[in-house]
Coordinates of C-alpha atoms in Angstrom, one line a residue:
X1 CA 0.0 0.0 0.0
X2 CA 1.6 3.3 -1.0
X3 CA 1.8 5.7 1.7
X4 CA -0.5 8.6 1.7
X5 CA 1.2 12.2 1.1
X6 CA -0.7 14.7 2.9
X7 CA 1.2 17.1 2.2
X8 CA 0.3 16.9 -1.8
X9 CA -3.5 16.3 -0.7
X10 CA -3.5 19.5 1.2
X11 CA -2.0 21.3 -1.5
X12 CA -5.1 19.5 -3.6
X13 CA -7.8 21.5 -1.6
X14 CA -6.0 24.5 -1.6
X15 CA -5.8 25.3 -5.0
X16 CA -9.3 24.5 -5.2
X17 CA -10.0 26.7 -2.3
X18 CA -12.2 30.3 -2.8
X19 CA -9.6 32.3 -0.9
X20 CA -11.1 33.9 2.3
X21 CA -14.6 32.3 2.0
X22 CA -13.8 29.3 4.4
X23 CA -12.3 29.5 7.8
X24 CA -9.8 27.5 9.6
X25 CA -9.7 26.5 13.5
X26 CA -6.0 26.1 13.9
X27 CA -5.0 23.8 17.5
X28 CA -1.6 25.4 17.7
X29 CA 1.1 24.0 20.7
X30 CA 3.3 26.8 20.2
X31 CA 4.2 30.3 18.6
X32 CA 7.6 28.5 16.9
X33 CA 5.3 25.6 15.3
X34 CA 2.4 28.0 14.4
X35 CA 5.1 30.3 13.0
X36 CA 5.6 28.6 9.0
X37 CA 1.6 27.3 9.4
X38 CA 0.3 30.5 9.6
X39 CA 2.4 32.2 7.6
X40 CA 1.7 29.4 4.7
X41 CA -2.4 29.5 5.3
X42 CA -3.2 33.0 6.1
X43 CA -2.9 33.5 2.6
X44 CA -6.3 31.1 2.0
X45 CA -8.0 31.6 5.2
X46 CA -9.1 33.6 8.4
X47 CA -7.6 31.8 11.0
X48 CA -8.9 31.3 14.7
X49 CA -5.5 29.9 16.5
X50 CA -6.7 27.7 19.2
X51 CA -4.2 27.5 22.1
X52 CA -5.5 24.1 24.0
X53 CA -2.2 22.4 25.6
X54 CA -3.4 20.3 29.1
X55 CA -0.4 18.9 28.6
X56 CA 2.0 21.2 29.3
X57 CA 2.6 20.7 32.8
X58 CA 3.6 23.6 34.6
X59 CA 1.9 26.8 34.8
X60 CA 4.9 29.1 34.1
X61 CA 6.0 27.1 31.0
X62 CA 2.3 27.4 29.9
X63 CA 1.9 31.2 30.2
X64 CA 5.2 32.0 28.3
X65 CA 4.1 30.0 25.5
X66 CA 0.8 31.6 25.0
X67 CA 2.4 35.3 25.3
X68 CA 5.0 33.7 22.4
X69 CA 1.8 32.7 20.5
X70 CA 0.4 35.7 20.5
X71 CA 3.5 38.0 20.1
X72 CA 3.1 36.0 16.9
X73 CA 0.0 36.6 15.8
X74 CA -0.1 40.1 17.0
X75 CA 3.1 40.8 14.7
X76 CA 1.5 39.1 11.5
X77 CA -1.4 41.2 11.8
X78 CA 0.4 43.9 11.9
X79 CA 2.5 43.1 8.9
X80 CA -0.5 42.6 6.5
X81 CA 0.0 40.2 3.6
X82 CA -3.1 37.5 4.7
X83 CA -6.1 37.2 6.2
X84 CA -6.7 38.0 10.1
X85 CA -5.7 35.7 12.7
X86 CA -7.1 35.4 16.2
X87 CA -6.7 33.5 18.7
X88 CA -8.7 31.7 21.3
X89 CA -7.2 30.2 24.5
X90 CA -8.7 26.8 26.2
X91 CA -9.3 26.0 29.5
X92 CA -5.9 24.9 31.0
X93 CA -6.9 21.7 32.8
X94 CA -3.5 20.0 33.6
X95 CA -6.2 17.5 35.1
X96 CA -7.4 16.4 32.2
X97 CA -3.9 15.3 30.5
X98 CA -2.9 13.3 33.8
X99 CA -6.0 11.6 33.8
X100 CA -5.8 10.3 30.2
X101 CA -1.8 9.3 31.3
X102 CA -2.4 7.5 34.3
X103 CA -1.2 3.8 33.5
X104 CA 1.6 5.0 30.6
X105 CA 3.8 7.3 32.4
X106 CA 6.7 5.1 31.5
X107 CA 5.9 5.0 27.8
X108 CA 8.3 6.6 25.6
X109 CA 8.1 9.8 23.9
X110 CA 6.3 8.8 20.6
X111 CA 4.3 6.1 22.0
X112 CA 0.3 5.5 23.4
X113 CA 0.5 8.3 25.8
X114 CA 1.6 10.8 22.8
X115 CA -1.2 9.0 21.3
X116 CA -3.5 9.9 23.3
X117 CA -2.5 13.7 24.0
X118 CA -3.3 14.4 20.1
X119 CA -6.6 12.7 20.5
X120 CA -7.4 15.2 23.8
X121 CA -6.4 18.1 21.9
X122 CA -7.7 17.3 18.5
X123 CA -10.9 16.2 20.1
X124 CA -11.3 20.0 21.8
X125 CA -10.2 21.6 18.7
X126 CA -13.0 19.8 16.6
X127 CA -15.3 20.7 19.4
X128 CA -14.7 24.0 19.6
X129 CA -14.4 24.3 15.6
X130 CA -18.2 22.5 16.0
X131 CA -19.6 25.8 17.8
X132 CA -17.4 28.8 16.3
X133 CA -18.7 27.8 13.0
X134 CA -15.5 26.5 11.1
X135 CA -15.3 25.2 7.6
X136 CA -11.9 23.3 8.5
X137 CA -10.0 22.4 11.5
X138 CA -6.3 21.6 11.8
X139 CA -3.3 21.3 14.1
X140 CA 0.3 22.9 14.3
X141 CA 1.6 19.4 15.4
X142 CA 2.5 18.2 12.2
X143 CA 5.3 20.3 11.5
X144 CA 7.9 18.7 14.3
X145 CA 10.2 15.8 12.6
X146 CA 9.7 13.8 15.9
X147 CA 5.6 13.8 15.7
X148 CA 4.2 11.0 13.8
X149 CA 2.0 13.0 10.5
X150 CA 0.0 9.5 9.8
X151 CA -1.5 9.2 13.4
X152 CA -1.7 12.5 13.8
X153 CA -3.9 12.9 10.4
X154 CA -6.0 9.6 10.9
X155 CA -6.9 10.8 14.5
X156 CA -8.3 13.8 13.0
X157 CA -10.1 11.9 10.6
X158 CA -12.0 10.5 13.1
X159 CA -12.8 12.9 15.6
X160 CA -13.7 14.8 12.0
X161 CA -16.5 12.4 11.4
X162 CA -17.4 12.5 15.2
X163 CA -18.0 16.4 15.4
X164 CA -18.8 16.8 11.5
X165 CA -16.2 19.7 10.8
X166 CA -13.6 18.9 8.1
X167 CA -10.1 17.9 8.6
X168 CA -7.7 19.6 7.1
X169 CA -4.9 17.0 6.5
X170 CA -1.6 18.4 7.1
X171 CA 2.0 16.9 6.9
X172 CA 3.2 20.5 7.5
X173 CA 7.2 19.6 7.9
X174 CA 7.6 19.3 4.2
X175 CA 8.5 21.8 2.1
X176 CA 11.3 22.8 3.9
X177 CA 8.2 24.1 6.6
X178 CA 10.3 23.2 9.4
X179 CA 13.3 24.7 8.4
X180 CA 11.1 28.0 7.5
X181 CA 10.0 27.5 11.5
X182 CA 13.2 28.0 12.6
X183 CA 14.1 30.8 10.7
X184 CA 10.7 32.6 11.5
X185 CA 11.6 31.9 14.8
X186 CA 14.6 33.8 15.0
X187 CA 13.1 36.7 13.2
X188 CA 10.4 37.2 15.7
X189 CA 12.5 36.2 18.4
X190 CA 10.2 33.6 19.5
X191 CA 11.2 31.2 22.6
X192 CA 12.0 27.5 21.5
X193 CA 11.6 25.2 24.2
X194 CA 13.6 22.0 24.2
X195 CA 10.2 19.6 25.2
X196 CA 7.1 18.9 24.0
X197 CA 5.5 20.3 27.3
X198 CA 4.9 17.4 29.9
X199 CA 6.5 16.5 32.5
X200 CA 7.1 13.1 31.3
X201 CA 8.5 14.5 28.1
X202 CA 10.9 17.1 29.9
X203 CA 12.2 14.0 32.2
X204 CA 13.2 12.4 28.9
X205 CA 14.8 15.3 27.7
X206 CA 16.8 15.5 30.8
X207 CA 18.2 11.9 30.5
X208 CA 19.1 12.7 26.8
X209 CA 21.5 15.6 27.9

């Protein structure tokens, strides 16, 4: 079975795409991910950034991330040259991410606990796209070489056809789009953390170094 490129299918319904008649509900983790993703589909759509991360573990960590987001979005609007972005924050629930761990706190980075964590998030986001309205409804996650863009899409297949908003499929590391992440990071001077944002995730880290 050949492998599915989402990147080429997402290129397939853009080019088809009325620019600025649809819009997109954007999960984003951070301002650095968001950072190519917006830049790339502000040009097709408004864009509602959702900011829903239960995961990250500590409330400091947290905070700085969402001021980094929206530094971000504030400067792009700003600059002109798409449509307008907003962005909407979630209800930080660090609750909600332990709960779903409990039992796979050992599992590596990359494994059923990850697994879960997309589904929480992409499950709120598909909600939340449900009663803003949205046309489409996609995630920042795909852009980091270490997150798995097959899972991540076929989750958001599903919870698509649960909460009846389209999925937009995304395998946003190609292109060069991570590479473009880094170097938009720099120009905005945007804070790169070294984890994905739990605790379990930061431990790992740790051990690496």
């Amino acid at each position: 079975m050949n492998q599915r490129n989402y990147q080429r299918e997402l290129d397939g319904i853009l080019e088809n795409l009325p620019r600025g008649e649809k819009r997109l509900f954007l999960h984003s983790c951070c301002a650095p991910c968001s950072s190519y993703v917006l830049e790339y589909l502000r040009v097709y759509f408004p864009i509602t950034v959702f900011y829903y991360n239960p995961n990250i573990s500590f409330t400091e960590e947290y905070r700085h991330r969402l001021e980094e987001q929206k530094h971000l979005i504030a400067c792009y609007n700003q600059e002109g040259g798409g449509y307008p972005i907003q962005v909407v924050e979630g209800e930080y629930m660090p609750e909600r991410f332990f709960a779903m761990a409990r039992g796979l706190e050992q599992c590596p980075e990359g494994g059923e606990r990850c697994e879960g964590c997309f589904r929480l998030r992409l499950e709120e986001t598909a909600r939340q796209a449900l009663a803003a309205g949205a046309d489409y409804f996609a995630s920042t996650l795909s852009i980091s070489p270490l997150k798995n863009a097959p899972l991540l899409n076929r989750i958001g297949e599903e919870v698509a056809v649960t909460y009846g908003v389209p999925w937009l499929p995304s395998d946003f590391k190609k292109k060069n789009g991570y590479k473009r992440s880094v170097e938009l990071s720099a120009k905005y001077e945007l804070y790169r953390q070294n984890y994905c944002g739990c605790v379990f995730s930061m431990q790992e880290r740790g051990q690496e170094r």
